[in-house]
CSV table of C-alpha atoms in Angstrom, one decimal:
chain,number,residue,atom,x,y,z
O,74,MET,CA,-12.7,17.9,-16.2
O,75,ALA,CA,-14.9,15.5,-18.1
O,76,ASP,CA,-18.9,16.7,-17.6
O,77,LEU,CA,-20.6,12.9,-16.8
O,78,HIS,CA,-24.2,11.9,-17.7
O,79,LEU,CA,-24.6,9.1,-15.9
O,80,THR,CA,-28.2,7.2,-15.8
O,81,ILE,CA,-29.4,5.6,-12.1
O,82,ASP,CA,-32.5,4.2,-11.9
O,83,ARG,CA,-33.1,5.0,-8.1
O,84,ALA,CA,-36.0,2.0,-7.6
O,85,ALA,CA,-33.0,-0.6,-8.4
O,86,GLY,CA,-31.3,0.2,-5.4
O,87,GLY,CA,-28.0,-0.4,-5.0
O,88,ILE,CA,-27.2,3.6,-6.1
O,89,THR,CA,-23.0,3.1,-5.1
O,90,GLY,CA,-23.0,-0.2,-7.8
O,91,GLN,CA,-25.0,1.9,-10.2
O,92,ILE,CA,-22.5,4.7,-10.1
O,93,ALA,CA,-19.5,2.6,-10.3
O,94,ARG,CA,-20.6,0.3,-13.5
O,95,GLU,CA,-21.9,4.0,-15.4
O,96,LEU,CA,-18.2,5.2,-15.0
O,97,ARG,CA,-16.6,1.5,-15.7
O,98,GLU,CA,-18.3,1.5,-19.2
O,99,ALA,CA,-18.0,5.1,-19.6
O,100,VAL,CA,-13.9,4.2,-19.1
O,101,ARG,CA,-14.0,0.8,-21.5
O,102,ARG,CA,-16.2,2.5,-24.6
O,103,GLY,CA,-13.8,5.6,-24.5
O,104,ARG,CA,-16.3,8.1,-23.1
O,105,LEU,CA,-13.9,9.0,-20.6
O,106,ALA,CA,-10.0,9.0,-22.1
O,107,PRO,CA,-7.3,8.1,-19.8
O,108,GLY,CA,-6.3,10.8,-17.7
O,109,GLU,CA,-9.2,13.2,-17.5
O,110,ARG,CA,-10.5,14.5,-14.3
O,111,LEU,CA,-13.6,13.6,-12.9
O,112,PRO,CA,-15.7,16.1,-11.0
O,113,ALA,CA,-14.8,16.2,-7.5
O,114,SER,CA,-17.0,14.3,-5.0
O,115,ARG,CA,-19.1,16.5,-3.6
O,116,GLU,CA,-20.4,18.1,-6.8
O,117,LEU,CA,-21.4,14.7,-8.5
O,118,ALA,CA,-23.3,13.9,-4.9
O,119,ARG,CA,-25.0,17.7,-5.6
O,120,ASP,CA,-25.3,17.3,-9.6
O,121,LEU,CA,-27.1,13.3,-8.9
O,122,GLY,CA,-29.2,14.6,-5.7
O,123,LEU,CA,-27.2,11.9,-3.7
O,124,SER,CA,-25.0,11.6,-0.8
O,125,ARG,CA,-21.7,11.7,-0.7
O,126,GLY,CA,-20.6,9.0,0.6
O,127,VAL,CA,-22.1,6.9,-1.6
O,128,VAL,CA,-20.0,8.6,-4.6
O,129,VAL,CA,-17.0,8.0,-2.8
O,130,GLU,CA,-17.8,4.5,-2.6
O,131,ALA,CA,-17.7,4.1,-6.1
O,132,TYR,CA,-14.5,5.8,-7.1
O,133,GLU,CA,-12.8,4.1,-4.1
O,134,GLN,CA,-14.2,0.7,-5.9
O,135,LEU,CA,-13.4,2.1,-9.1
O,136,VAL,CA,-9.6,3.0,-7.7
O,137,ALA,CA,-9.2,-0.7,-6.2
O,138,GLU,CA,-10.3,-2.0,-9.4
O,139,GLY,CA,-7.8,0.1,-11.0
O,140,PHE,CA,-10.0,2.1,-13.5
O,141,LEU,CA,-9.5,5.1,-11.6
O,142,VAL,CA,-6.8,6.8,-9.9
O,143,SER,CA,-7.2,9.4,-6.5
O,144,ARG,CA,-4.2,11.9,-5.6
O,145,VAL,CA,-4.7,13.8,-2.2
O,146,GLY,CA,-4.8,17.1,-3.5
O,147,VAL,CA,-4.8,16.2,-7.5
O,148,GLY,CA,-8.3,14.7,-7.4
O,149,THR,CA,-9.6,11.5,-9.3
O,150,SER,CA,-9.1,10.7,-12.9
O,151,VAL,CA,-9.1,7.9,-15.3
O,152,ALA,CA,-6.0,5.7,-15.0
O,153,PRO,CA,-3.2,6.1,-17.5
O,154,ALA,CA,-4.3,2.6,-19.0
O,155,ALA,CA,-7.4,1.9,-17.9
O,156,GLY,CA,-8.9,2.5,-21.8
O,157,ARG,CA,-9.0,-0.7,-23.6
O,158,ALA,CA,-9.4,0.5,-27.4
O,159,GLY,CA,-9.6,-1.9,-29.6
O,160,ASP,CA,-11.3,-4.7,-28.0
O,161,GLU,CA,-15.0,-3.1,-28.6
O,162,GLU,CA,-16.0,-6.6,-30.9
O,163,ALA,CA,-14.4,-9.0,-28.3
O,164,ARG,CA,-16.2,-7.5,-24.9
O,165,ASP,CA,-19.9,-7.1,-26.9
O,166,LEU,CA,-19.0,-11.0,-27.6
O,167,PRO,CA,-21.9,-12.9,-25.5
O,168,ALA,CA,-20.3,-15.2,-22.6
O,169,PRO,CA,-21.2,-19.2,-23.9
O,170,ALA,CA,-24.4,-20.3,-22.2
O,171,ALA,CA,-23.5,-22.7,-20.0
O,172,GLU,CA,-21.1,-20.0,-18.2
O,173,PRO,CA,-23.2,-18.6,-14.5
O,174,TYR,CA,-23.6,-15.3,-14.7
O,175,TYR,CA,-22.0,-14.3,-11.1
O,176,GLY,CA,-18.4,-17.0,-11.3
O,177,SER,CA,-18.2,-20.2,-12.7
O,178,ARG,CA,-17.4,-21.9,-9.1
O,179,SER,CA,-19.0,-21.0,-6.2
O,180,THR,CA,-15.9,-19.5,-3.8
O,181,ILE,CA,-14.1,-17.3,-6.3
O,182,PRO,CA,-14.1,-13.9,-5.2
O,183,ASP,CA,-15.0,-10.8,-6.8
O,184,LEU,CA,-11.8,-10.6,-9.2
O,185,GLY,CA,-12.7,-7.1,-10.1
O,186,SER,CA,-12.3,-6.2,-6.9
O,187,PHE,CA,-8.9,-6.8,-6.6
O,188,PRO,CA,-6.7,-4.0,-5.7
O,189,ARG,CA,-5.0,-2.8,-8.6
O,190,GLU,CA,-3.4,0.3,-7.8
O,191,ARG,CA,-2.1,-0.7,-4.5
O,192,TRP,CA,-0.4,-4.1,-5.6
O,193,LEU,CA,0.9,-1.7,-8.8
O,194,ALA,CA,2.2,0.2,-5.8
O,195,ALA,CA,3.9,-2.5,-4.1
O,196,LEU,CA,5.3,-4.1,-7.4
O,197,ARG,CA,6.6,-0.9,-8.3
O,198,ARG,CA,8.5,-0.3,-4.8
O,199,THR,CA,9.6,-3.3,-4.4
O,200,LEU,CA,11.3,-2.6,-8.4
O,201,ALA,CA,12.9,0.2,-7.3
O,202,THR,CA,14.4,-0.5,-3.8
O,203,LEU,CA,15.5,-4.1,-5.0
O,204,PRO,CA,18.8,-5.1,-5.0
O,205,ALA,CA,19.5,-7.1,-8.4
O,206,ASP,CA,20.7,-10.1,-6.6
O,207,ALA,CA,17.7,-10.7,-5.2
O,208,LEU,CA,16.4,-11.3,-9.0
O,209,ASP,CA,18.5,-14.6,-8.9
O,210,TYR,CA,16.9,-18.3,-8.0
O,211,GLY,CA,15.4,-17.3,-4.2
O,212,ASP,CA,15.5,-19.5,-1.3
O,213,PRO,CA,13.1,-22.7,-2.0
O,214,GLY,CA,11.5,-22.1,0.9
O,215,GLY,CA,10.4,-18.1,0.1
O,216,VAL,CA,11.9,-14.8,0.2
O,217,PRO,CA,13.1,-13.9,4.0
O,218,GLU,CA,11.2,-10.6,3.9
O,219,LEU,CA,7.6,-12.3,2.8
O,220,ARG,CA,8.0,-15.3,5.7
O,221,GLU,CA,8.7,-13.2,8.1
O,222,GLU,CA,6.0,-10.2,7.8
O,223,LEU,CA,3.4,-13.6,7.3
O,224,ALA,CA,5.0,-14.8,10.7
O,225,ALA,CA,4.2,-11.4,12.2
O,226,TYR,CA,0.9,-11.5,10.4
O,227,LEU,CA,-0.4,-14.5,10.8
O,228,GLY,CA,1.1,-14.8,14.4
O,229,ARG,CA,-1.6,-11.4,14.7
O,230,VAL,CA,-4.3,-12.1,13.4
O,231,ARG,CA,-4.9,-16.1,13.7
O,232,ALA,CA,-3.2,-16.2,16.9
O,233,ALA,CA,-0.6,-18.9,15.0
O,234,ASP,CA,3.0,-19.6,16.9
O,235,VAL,CA,4.9,-19.8,13.4
O,236,ARG,CA,8.7,-18.4,13.2
O,237,PRO,CA,9.3,-17.7,10.0
O,238,GLU,CA,12.5,-20.6,9.6
O,239,ASN,CA,9.1,-23.3,9.7
O,240,LEU,CA,7.3,-21.0,7.1
O,241,MET,CA,6.9,-22.5,3.3
O,242,ILE,CA,6.2,-19.8,0.9
O,243,VAL,CA,4.3,-22.2,-1.8
O,244,GLY,CA,1.8,-21.9,-5.3
O,245,GLY,CA,-1.3,-21.7,-3.1
O,246,VAL,CA,-2.9,-24.5,-1.1
O,247,ALA,CA,-3.5,-27.7,-3.0
O,248,GLN,CA,0.8,-27.7,-3.7
O,249,GLY,CA,0.9,-27.0,0.2
O,250,LEU,CA,-0.9,-30.0,0.6
O,251,SER,CA,0.5,-32.4,-1.5
O,252,LEU,CA,3.6,-31.4,-0.4
O,253,THR,CA,3.4,-31.8,3.0
O,254,VAL,CA,1.2,-35.4,2.3
O,255,ARG,CA,4.8,-36.1,0.8
O,256,ALA,CA,6.1,-35.4,3.6
O,257,LEU,CA,4.0,-37.5,5.9
O,258,ALA,CA,4.3,-40.5,3.6
O,259,GLY,CA,7.9,-40.3,2.7
O,260,PRO,CA,9.1,-41.9,-0.7
O,261,PRO,CA,7.6,-45.1,-2.7
O,262,PRO,CA,9.7,-47.9,-2.7
O,263,ASP,CA,10.0,-47.5,-6.6
O,264,GLY,CA,10.1,-43.3,-7.0
O,265,ARG,CA,6.9,-43.5,-8.4
O,266,ALA,CA,3.4,-42.1,-6.6
O,267,GLY,CA,0.2,-44.6,-6.4
O,268,ARG,CA,-1.7,-44.4,-10.1
O,269,ASP,CA,-4.7,-46.0,-9.8
O,270,LEU,CA,-7.8,-43.3,-9.0
O,271,ALA,CA,-9.4,-45.3,-6.2
O,272,TRP,CA,-9.3,-42.1,-3.8
O,273,PHE,CA,-10.8,-43.8,-0.7
O,274,THR,CA,-9.4,-47.3,0.6
O,275,ASP,CA,-11.1,-50.4,2.7
O,276,ARG,CA,-9.3,-50.1,6.1
O,277,ALA,CA,-10.7,-54.0,6.4
O,278,ALA,CA,-9.5,-54.8,3.0
O,279,ARG,CA,-6.1,-52.9,3.7
O,280,PRO,CA,-4.8,-52.9,7.2
O,281,GLU,CA,-1.7,-50.8,6.4
O,282,PRO,CA,-0.9,-48.5,3.9
O,283,PRO,CA,2.7,-50.1,1.5
O,284,PRO,CA,5.2,-47.6,2.2
O,285,GLY,CA,5.7,-44.1,0.4
O,286,ARG,CA,1.3,-44.1,1.5
O,287,ILE,CA,0.2,-42.6,4.1
O,288,ARG,CA,-4.0,-43.1,5.3
O,289,LEU,CA,-4.9,-39.2,5.6
O,290,ALA,CA,-8.6,-38.6,6.5
O,291,VAL,CA,-10.7,-36.1,4.8
O,292,GLU,CA,-13.9,-34.3,5.8
O,293,ASP,CA,-17.8,-35.6,4.1
O,294,PRO,CA,-18.6,-34.0,2.2
O,295,ALA,CA,-15.8,-32.1,1.1
O,296,SER,CA,-14.6,-30.5,-2.0
O,297,LEU,CA,-13.3,-32.9,-5.1
O,298,ARG,CA,-10.5,-30.9,-6.4
O,299,GLN,CA,-8.1,-31.3,-3.8
O,300,LEU,CA,-8.5,-35.6,-3.9
O,301,PRO,CA,-6.8,-36.9,-7.3
O,302,LEU,CA,-3.6,-34.3,-5.9
O,303,LEU,CA,-3.8,-35.8,-2.4
O,304,HIS,CA,-3.8,-39.4,-3.9
O,305,THR,CA,-0.7,-38.9,-6.3
O,306,ALA,CA,0.8,-37.4,-3.6
O,307,GLY,CA,0.7,-40.1,-1.8
O,308,ALA,CA,-2.4,-40.5,0.7
O,309,ASP,CA,-5.0,-43.4,0.4
O,310,LEU,CA,-8.4,-41.5,1.6
O,311,VAL,CA,-10.6,-42.7,4.5
O,312,THR,CA,-13.6,-40.5,5.5
O,313,VAL,CA,-15.0,-38.6,8.9
O,314,PRO,CA,-18.5,-37.3,8.7
O,315,VAL,CA,-18.6,-33.5,9.6
O,316,ASP,CA,-22.3,-32.8,12.2
O,317,GLU,CA,-22.7,-29.1,13.5
O,318,GLU,CA,-19.5,-29.3,15.8
O,319,GLY,CA,-17.5,-30.3,12.8
O,320,VAL,CA,-15.6,-33.4,12.1
O,321,ASP,CA,-16.5,-36.3,14.7
O,322,VAL,CA,-13.5,-37.1,16.3
O,323,ARG,CA,-14.7,-40.0,17.7
O,324,ALA,CA,-14.9,-41.7,13.9
O,325,LEU,CA,-11.5,-40.3,12.9
O,326,ALA,CA,-10.1,-42.6,15.8
O,327,ALA,CA,-11.8,-45.8,14.7
O,328,THR,CA,-10.5,-44.8,10.8
O,329,GLY,CA,-6.4,-45.5,11.9
O,330,ALA,CA,-5.5,-42.4,9.8
O,331,ARG,CA,-2.5,-40.7,10.6
O,332,ALA,CA,-3.1,-37.4,9.8
O,333,VAL,CA,-6.6,-35.5,9.1
O,334,LEU,CA,-7.5,-32.8,6.5
O,335,LEU,CA,-9.6,-30.1,8.2
O,336,THR,CA,-11.6,-27.2,7.5
O,337,PRO,CA,-12.3,-25.7,10.6
O,338,ALA,CA,-12.9,-22.2,10.0
O,339,HIS,CA,-15.5,-22.4,7.3
O,340,GLN,CA,-15.7,-26.2,6.5
O,341,TYR,CA,-16.0,-27.0,3.4
O,342,PRO,CA,-19.4,-27.4,2.2
O,343,THR,CA,-21.4,-27.4,5.2
O,344,GLY,CA,-19.6,-23.8,6.7
O,345,VAL,CA,-19.7,-25.1,9.9
O,346,VAL,CA,-16.8,-23.7,12.2
O,347,LEU,CA,-15.3,-26.7,14.1
O,348,SER,CA,-17.0,-26.4,18.1
O,349,PRO,CA,-14.2,-25.9,21.5
O,350,ARG,CA,-15.1,-29.2,22.1
O,351,ARG,CA,-14.0,-31.1,19.0
O,352,ARG,CA,-11.2,-28.4,19.0
O,353,ALA,CA,-9.6,-30.1,22.5
O,354,GLU,CA,-10.7,-33.1,21.3
O,355,LEU,CA,-9.1,-33.1,18.1
O,356,ILE,CA,-5.5,-31.8,19.7
O,357,GLU,CA,-5.8,-34.6,22.3
O,358,TRP,CA,-6.4,-37.5,19.5
O,359,ALA,CA,-3.4,-35.9,17.7
O,360,ALA,CA,-1.0,-35.9,20.9
O,361,GLY,CA,-2.2,-39.5,21.8
O,362,THR,CA,-1.9,-41.4,18.6
O,363,GLY,CA,1.4,-39.2,17.4
O,364,ALA,CA,-1.2,-38.4,14.1
O,365,THR,CA,-0.7,-34.9,12.2
O,366,ILE,CA,-3.5,-32.4,11.5
O,367,LEU,CA,-3.0,-30.4,8.1
O,368,GLU,CA,-5.7,-27.2,8.8
O,369,ASP,CA,-6.7,-25.8,5.6
O,370,ASP,CA,-7.4,-22.4,7.0
O,371,TYR,CA,-9.9,-22.2,4.8
O,372,ASP,CA,-12.0,-18.3,4.8
O,373,ALA,CA,-10.7,-17.7,8.0
O,374,GLU,CA,-9.8,-14.3,7.2
O,375,LEU,CA,-13.9,-13.7,5.3
O,376,ARG,CA,-15.5,-14.3,9.1
O,377,PHE,CA,-18.7,-11.8,9.1
O,378,ASP,CA,-21.2,-12.4,12.1
O,379,ARG,CA,-19.3,-13.7,14.7
O,380,ASP,CA,-16.2,-13.0,16.5
O,381,PRO,CA,-12.9,-14.1,15.1
O,382,VAL,CA,-11.3,-18.0,16.2
O,383,GLY,CA,-7.6,-18.8,16.6
O,384,CYS,CA,-6.4,-21.5,14.5
O,385,LEU,CA,-5.4,-25.4,15.5
O,386,GLN,CA,-1.9,-24.5,14.8
O,387,GLY,CA,-1.7,-22.1,17.7
O,388,LEU,CA,-2.6,-25.1,19.5
O,389,ALA,CA,-0.2,-27.8,19.4
O,390,PRO,CA,2.3,-26.3,16.6
O,391,ASP,CA,4.1,-29.7,16.5
O,392,ARG,CA,1.2,-31.5,15.3
O,393,VAL,CA,-0.7,-29.5,13.3
O,394,VAL,CA,0.9,-27.8,9.6
O,395,LEU,CA,-1.3,-24.8,9.4
O,396,ALA,CA,-1.8,-23.5,5.4
O,397,GLY,CA,-3.3,-20.7,3.7
O,398,SER,CA,-3.2,-18.5,0.6
O,399,VAL,CA,-4.3,-15.0,-0.8
O,400,SER,CA,-5.9,-17.0,-3.1
O,401,LYS,CA,-9.6,-15.5,-1.7
O,402,SER,CA,-8.2,-12.5,-0.2
O,403,LEU,CA,-6.7,-11.1,-3.6
O,404,ALA,CA,-6.8,-13.4,-6.7
O,405,PRO,CA,-6.7,-17.6,-7.0
O,406,GLY,CA,-4.3,-16.5,-10.3
O,407,LEU,CA,-1.2,-14.8,-7.7
O,408,ARG,CA,-0.6,-18.5,-7.0
O,409,LEU,CA,0.9,-17.5,-3.8
O,410,GLY,CA,0.4,-19.9,-0.7
O,411,TRP,CA,2.0,-20.5,2.7
O,412,VAL,CA,2.8,-23.5,4.9
O,413,ALA,CA,3.6,-23.2,8.3
O,414,ALA,CA,4.6,-26.2,9.8
O,415,PRO,CA,7.0,-28.5,12.3
O,416,PRO,CA,10.5,-28.3,11.4
O,417,GLU,CA,10.9,-31.1,10.1
O,418,ILE,CA,8.1,-31.5,7.4
O,419,ALA,CA,8.9,-27.7,7.1
O,420,GLU,CA,12.4,-28.6,5.8
O,421,SER,CA,10.9,-31.3,3.7
O,422,ILE,CA,8.6,-28.8,1.6
O,423,ARG,CA,11.3,-27.0,1.2
O,424,ARG,CA,14.1,-29.5,0.1
O,425,ALA,CA,10.6,-30.6,-2.6
O,426,ARG,CA,10.6,-27.3,-4.2
O,427,GLY,CA,14.0,-27.0,-4.7
O,428,GLU,CA,13.8,-30.5,-7.0
O,429,LEU,CA,10.8,-29.9,-8.1
O,430,ASP,CA,10.4,-26.3,-9.4
O,431,LEU,CA,13.2,-24.5,-7.8
O,432,GLY,CA,10.5,-22.0,-5.5
O,433,SER,CA,7.4,-18.9,-6.4
O,434,PRO,CA,8.5,-15.8,-8.7
O,435,VAL,CA,10.0,-14.0,-6.4
O,436,LEU,CA,8.1,-10.2,-7.4
O,437,GLU,CA,5.0,-11.2,-6.4
O,438,GLN,CA,6.7,-12.5,-2.9
O,439,TYR,CA,8.2,-8.9,-2.1
O,440,ALA,CA,5.2,-7.3,-3.5
O,441,LEU,CA,3.0,-9.1,-1.0
O,442,ALA,CA,5.8,-8.5,1.9
O,443,ASP,CA,5.2,-4.9,0.8
O,444,LEU,CA,0.8,-5.0,1.0
O,445,ILE,CA,1.5,-6.7,4.4
O,446,ARG,CA,4.0,-4.0,6.1
O,447,ASP,CA,2.2,-0.6,5.0
O,448,GLY,CA,-1.6,-2.1,6.1
O,449,GLY,CA,-2.8,-2.3,2.4
O,450,TYR,CA,-3.4,-5.9,2.7
O,451,ASP,CA,-5.1,-5.1,6.0
O,452,ARG,CA,-6.9,-2.5,4.5
O,453,HIS,CA,-8.8,-4.0,1.4
O,454,LEU,CA,-10.1,-7.1,3.4
O,455,ARG,CA,-11.9,-4.8,5.7
O,456,ARG,CA,-13.1,-3.6,2.8
O,457,MET,CA,-13.8,-7.0,0.7
O,458,ARG,CA,-15.4,-8.0,4.1
O,459,ARG,CA,-18.2,-5.1,4.4
O,460,GLU,CA,-18.7,-5.8,0.3
O,461,TYR,CA,-19.3,-9.4,1.0
O,462,ARG,CA,-21.7,-9.2,4.2
O,463,VAL,CA,-24.0,-7.0,1.9
O,464,ARG,CA,-23.9,-9.3,-0.9
O,465,ARG,CA,-24.6,-12.2,1.7
O,466,ASP,CA,-27.1,-10.2,3.4
O,467,ALA,CA,-29.2,-9.3,0.1
O,468,LEU,CA,-28.9,-13.7,-0.9
O,469,THR,CA,-29.9,-14.8,2.4
O,470,ARG,CA,-32.5,-12.7,1.8
O,471,ALA,CA,-34.0,-12.9,-1.5
O,472,LEU,CA,-33.7,-17.0,-0.8
O,473,ALA,CA,-36.2,-16.0,2.7
O,474,GLY,CA,-38.5,-13.9,0.7
O,475,HIS,CA,-38.6,-16.0,-2.4
O,476,LEU,CA,-38.0,-19.4,-2.0
O,477,PRO,CA,-38.6,-19.8,2.3
O,478,GLU,CA,-38.8,-23.8,2.5
O,479,VAL,CA,-34.6,-24.0,1.5
O,480,THR,CA,-33.2,-23.9,4.8
O,481,VAL,CA,-29.7,-21.6,4.6
O,482,ARG,CA,-26.5,-22.9,6.5
O,483,GLY,CA,-22.9,-21.9,7.2
O,484,VAL,CA,-23.1,-18.2,6.8
O,485,SER,CA,-20.8,-16.9,9.4
O,486,ALA,CA,-17.5,-16.8,7.1
O,487,GLY,CA,-16.5,-17.1,3.5
O,488,LEU,CA,-18.0,-16.3,0.1
O,489,HIS,CA,-20.6,-19.1,-0.2
O,490,LEU,CA,-23.4,-20.4,1.9
O,491,LEU,CA,-25.0,-24.0,2.0
O,492,ALA,CA,-28.8,-24.1,1.3
O,493,GLU,CA,-30.4,-27.5,2.3
O,494,LEU,CA,-33.2,-28.4,-0.4
O,495,PRO,CA,-36.6,-30.5,0.5
O,496,GLY,CA,-35.9,-33.8,1.0
O,497,ASP,CA,-38.1,-35.0,-2.3
O,498,TRP,CA,-36.5,-31.8,-4.5
O,499,ASP,CA,-33.7,-33.1,-7.7
O,500,GLU,CA,-30.5,-31.3,-6.7
O,501,ARG,CA,-29.2,-32.1,-9.7
O,502,GLN,CA,-31.5,-30.5,-11.8
O,503,ALA,CA,-31.9,-27.5,-9.3
O,504,ALA,CA,-28.4,-27.2,-9.2
O,505,GLU,CA,-29.5,-26.9,-13.4
O,506,ALA,CA,-32.3,-24.4,-12.7
O,507,ALA,CA,-29.6,-22.0,-10.5
O,508,GLY,CA,-27.3,-21.6,-13.3
O,509,ARG,CA,-29.8,-21.2,-16.1
O,510,CYS,CA,-30.5,-18.2,-14.0
O,511,GLY,CA,-27.1,-17.0,-13.3
O,512,LEU,CA,-26.5,-17.8,-10.0
O,513,SER,CA,-23.1,-19.7,-9.4
O,514,VAL,CA,-24.1,-22.7,-7.4
O,515,GLU,CA,-22.1,-27.0,-7.3
O,516,PRO,CA,-24.9,-30.0,-6.1
O,517,VAL,CA,-23.8,-31.3,-2.7
O,518,GLY,CA,-24.4,-34.7,-3.7
O,519,PRO,CA,-21.2,-35.5,-5.4
O,520,MET,CA,-19.3,-34.0,-2.0
O,521,ARG,CA,-20.5,-36.7,-0.1
O,522,ARG,CA,-19.3,-40.3,0.8
O,523,GLY,CA,-22.3,-40.5,3.8
O,524,PRO,CA,-25.9,-40.2,3.6
O,525,GLY,CA,-27.3,-36.5,3.7
O,526,PRO,CA,-30.3,-34.0,2.5
O,527,PRO,CA,-30.1,-32.6,-1.1
O,528,ALA,CA,-28.3,-29.5,-1.0
O,529,LEU,CA,-26.3,-27.0,-2.9
O,530,VAL,CA,-23.1,-24.6,-2.1
O,531,MET,CA,-24.3,-21.2,-3.4
O,532,GLY,CA,-21.6,-18.4,-3.8
O,533,PHE,CA,-21.9,-14.6,-3.4
O,534,ALA,CA,-18.9,-13.0,-4.0
O,535,ARG,CA,-19.2,-12.0,-7.2
O,536,LEU,CA,-23.4,-11.9,-7.3
O,537,PRO,CA,-24.3,-8.3,-7.3
O,538,ALA,CA,-26.9,-7.2,-4.4
O,539,HIS,CA,-28.9,-5.0,-6.0
O,540,ARG,CA,-29.3,-8.6,-8.8
O,541,ALA,CA,-29.5,-11.4,-6.2
O,542,ALA,CA,-33.8,-10.9,-5.7
O,543,GLU,CA,-34.0,-10.6,-9.5
O,544,ALA,CA,-32.4,-13.9,-9.3
O,545,VAL,CA,-33.9,-15.9,-6.8
O,546,ARG,CA,-36.9,-14.8,-7.9
O,547,ALA,CA,-36.2,-16.7,-11.4
O,548,PHE,CA,-34.6,-19.4,-9.5
O,549,ALA,CA,-37.7,-20.0,-7.2
O,550,ARG,CA,-39.7,-19.7,-10.9
O,551,GLU,CA,-37.9,-22.2,-12.4
O,552,LEU,CA,-38.6,-24.8,-9.5
O,553,HIS,CA,-42.1,-24.4,-9.8
O,554,GLU,CA,-43.9,-23.8,-12.4
O,555,PRO,CA,-44.6,-26.6,-14.9
O,556,ARG,CA,-42.1,-27.2,-17.3
O,557,GLY,CA,-43.6,-26.1,-20.1
O,558,THR,CA,-45.2,-23.0,-18.5
O,559,ARG,CA,-41.1,-22.2,-16.9
O,560,ALA,CA,-40.1,-22.4,-20.6
O,561,ASP,CA,-42.9,-19.7,-21.9
O,562,HIS,CA,-41.7,-17.8,-19.5
O,563,ARG,CA,-38.4,-18.3,-20.1
O,564,SER,CA,-38.3,-17.7,-23.7
O,565,GLY,CA,-41.1,-15.5,-25.5
O,566,ALA,CA,-41.3,-15.1,-28.5
O,567,ASP,CA,-39.4,-11.7,-28.7
O,568,GLY,CA,-36.1,-14.7,-27.1
O,569,SER,CA,-36.3,-12.6,-24.2
O,570,SER,CA,-35.5,-14.5,-20.9
O,571,VAL,CA,-36.5,-13.7,-17.3
O,572,CYS,CA,-33.2,-15.2,-15.8
O,573,PRO,CA,-31.6,-11.6,-15.0
O,574,ASP,CA,-29.5,-10.2,-18.0
O,575,LYS,CA,-26.1,-10.1,-17.2
O,576,PRO,CA,-24.5,-6.5,-16.0
């Protein structure tokens, strides 16, 4: 059994994170070899003078990351494949200076918390039991087992009204929305999508979209990443303002749109939750006009301070297309998502998958079905909700303490918050300053078509709780001190930085 030497700074706080970091580094550097047993949590807690729960939580974190394995009656040991001998030099290379320390995108999840052991166990069970014929090209709409598990899960967790045959497996929400727009727009007359990059259309100049295209309303502000995909799929985009209740349905009705794309559970980037009144108005608009609602179920599973809100699709399954994925709950690199749609749209998406790429990889689909079926997916989500809430609280406390002039909004769910800046602040300069101090931020200005205050989207999923105050303190200095003084603070004679060191 390994005798551990761990350096713990009690004054710095975040003891669980410190233990996990020390053990992780010991595995990476080879001080703890694959298969080596660790002290029992009770023994290590006694040695460190800490409560056993703190050590248990650190062990659980490293088990979830795949560095450790734990078996009842055997104890906790280093995972067989956890060491990375031979890449010491690569690990020591500094990251590019422009890369924020805690994630390059404000909405990326903590990829270090991916449940490696559970996912590996699900893959092993799949490979041990899967018939050979199941490894052939599958149904382009997805393997039946995953569609059945997801239909039941969405009904239980999101109050969705979904039948497995109307639920299609796709390569993430972006693909699901693109295929839905393609289904709604119909084929272009010459078989080609529109090529110009003028994403937004002027209704007065273009009363009706040409064949093969559809007028799609999007929220303002909204993420810019999906706009080129939607346009290429056949959408002429118009914007609808978002206020404190969500999308303005009266303004939506005035656009003449035949479909609308929304993030009602946690609007990006404002964090607004669509109010009950607006939900009712939206369903009434869709029913009265025959329009389709595209519901991006963004951040719906990552709620903190409010009761869960059911999806719109459960209210009007004949008018709403529900799109979701595991990109925030597990990892975006899995490229696993789903679309629950009315039968004719679902069948169109299924045909399109067959024509474009023959569907998604089957092993990952079976593994996800297994993870949902045995409760591992639910357990992982519960653990990550607890952890993300701690990180969110640390960031909001730090902002309140060091930047009280900043108004924080949209914190009830998700992986980001909206930080509204004073009206005379330069949004771009503030974003650059935050990035220099390791914070993951995006300016909201480029996401707006209409007027609005300067604001930043700030991600907290990959920001360790014990680092939040240090990073925000440095950010405040960057904003408040004269540039010459800031430069002196940022880089002294020895080249050191006031911004937090990388963990």
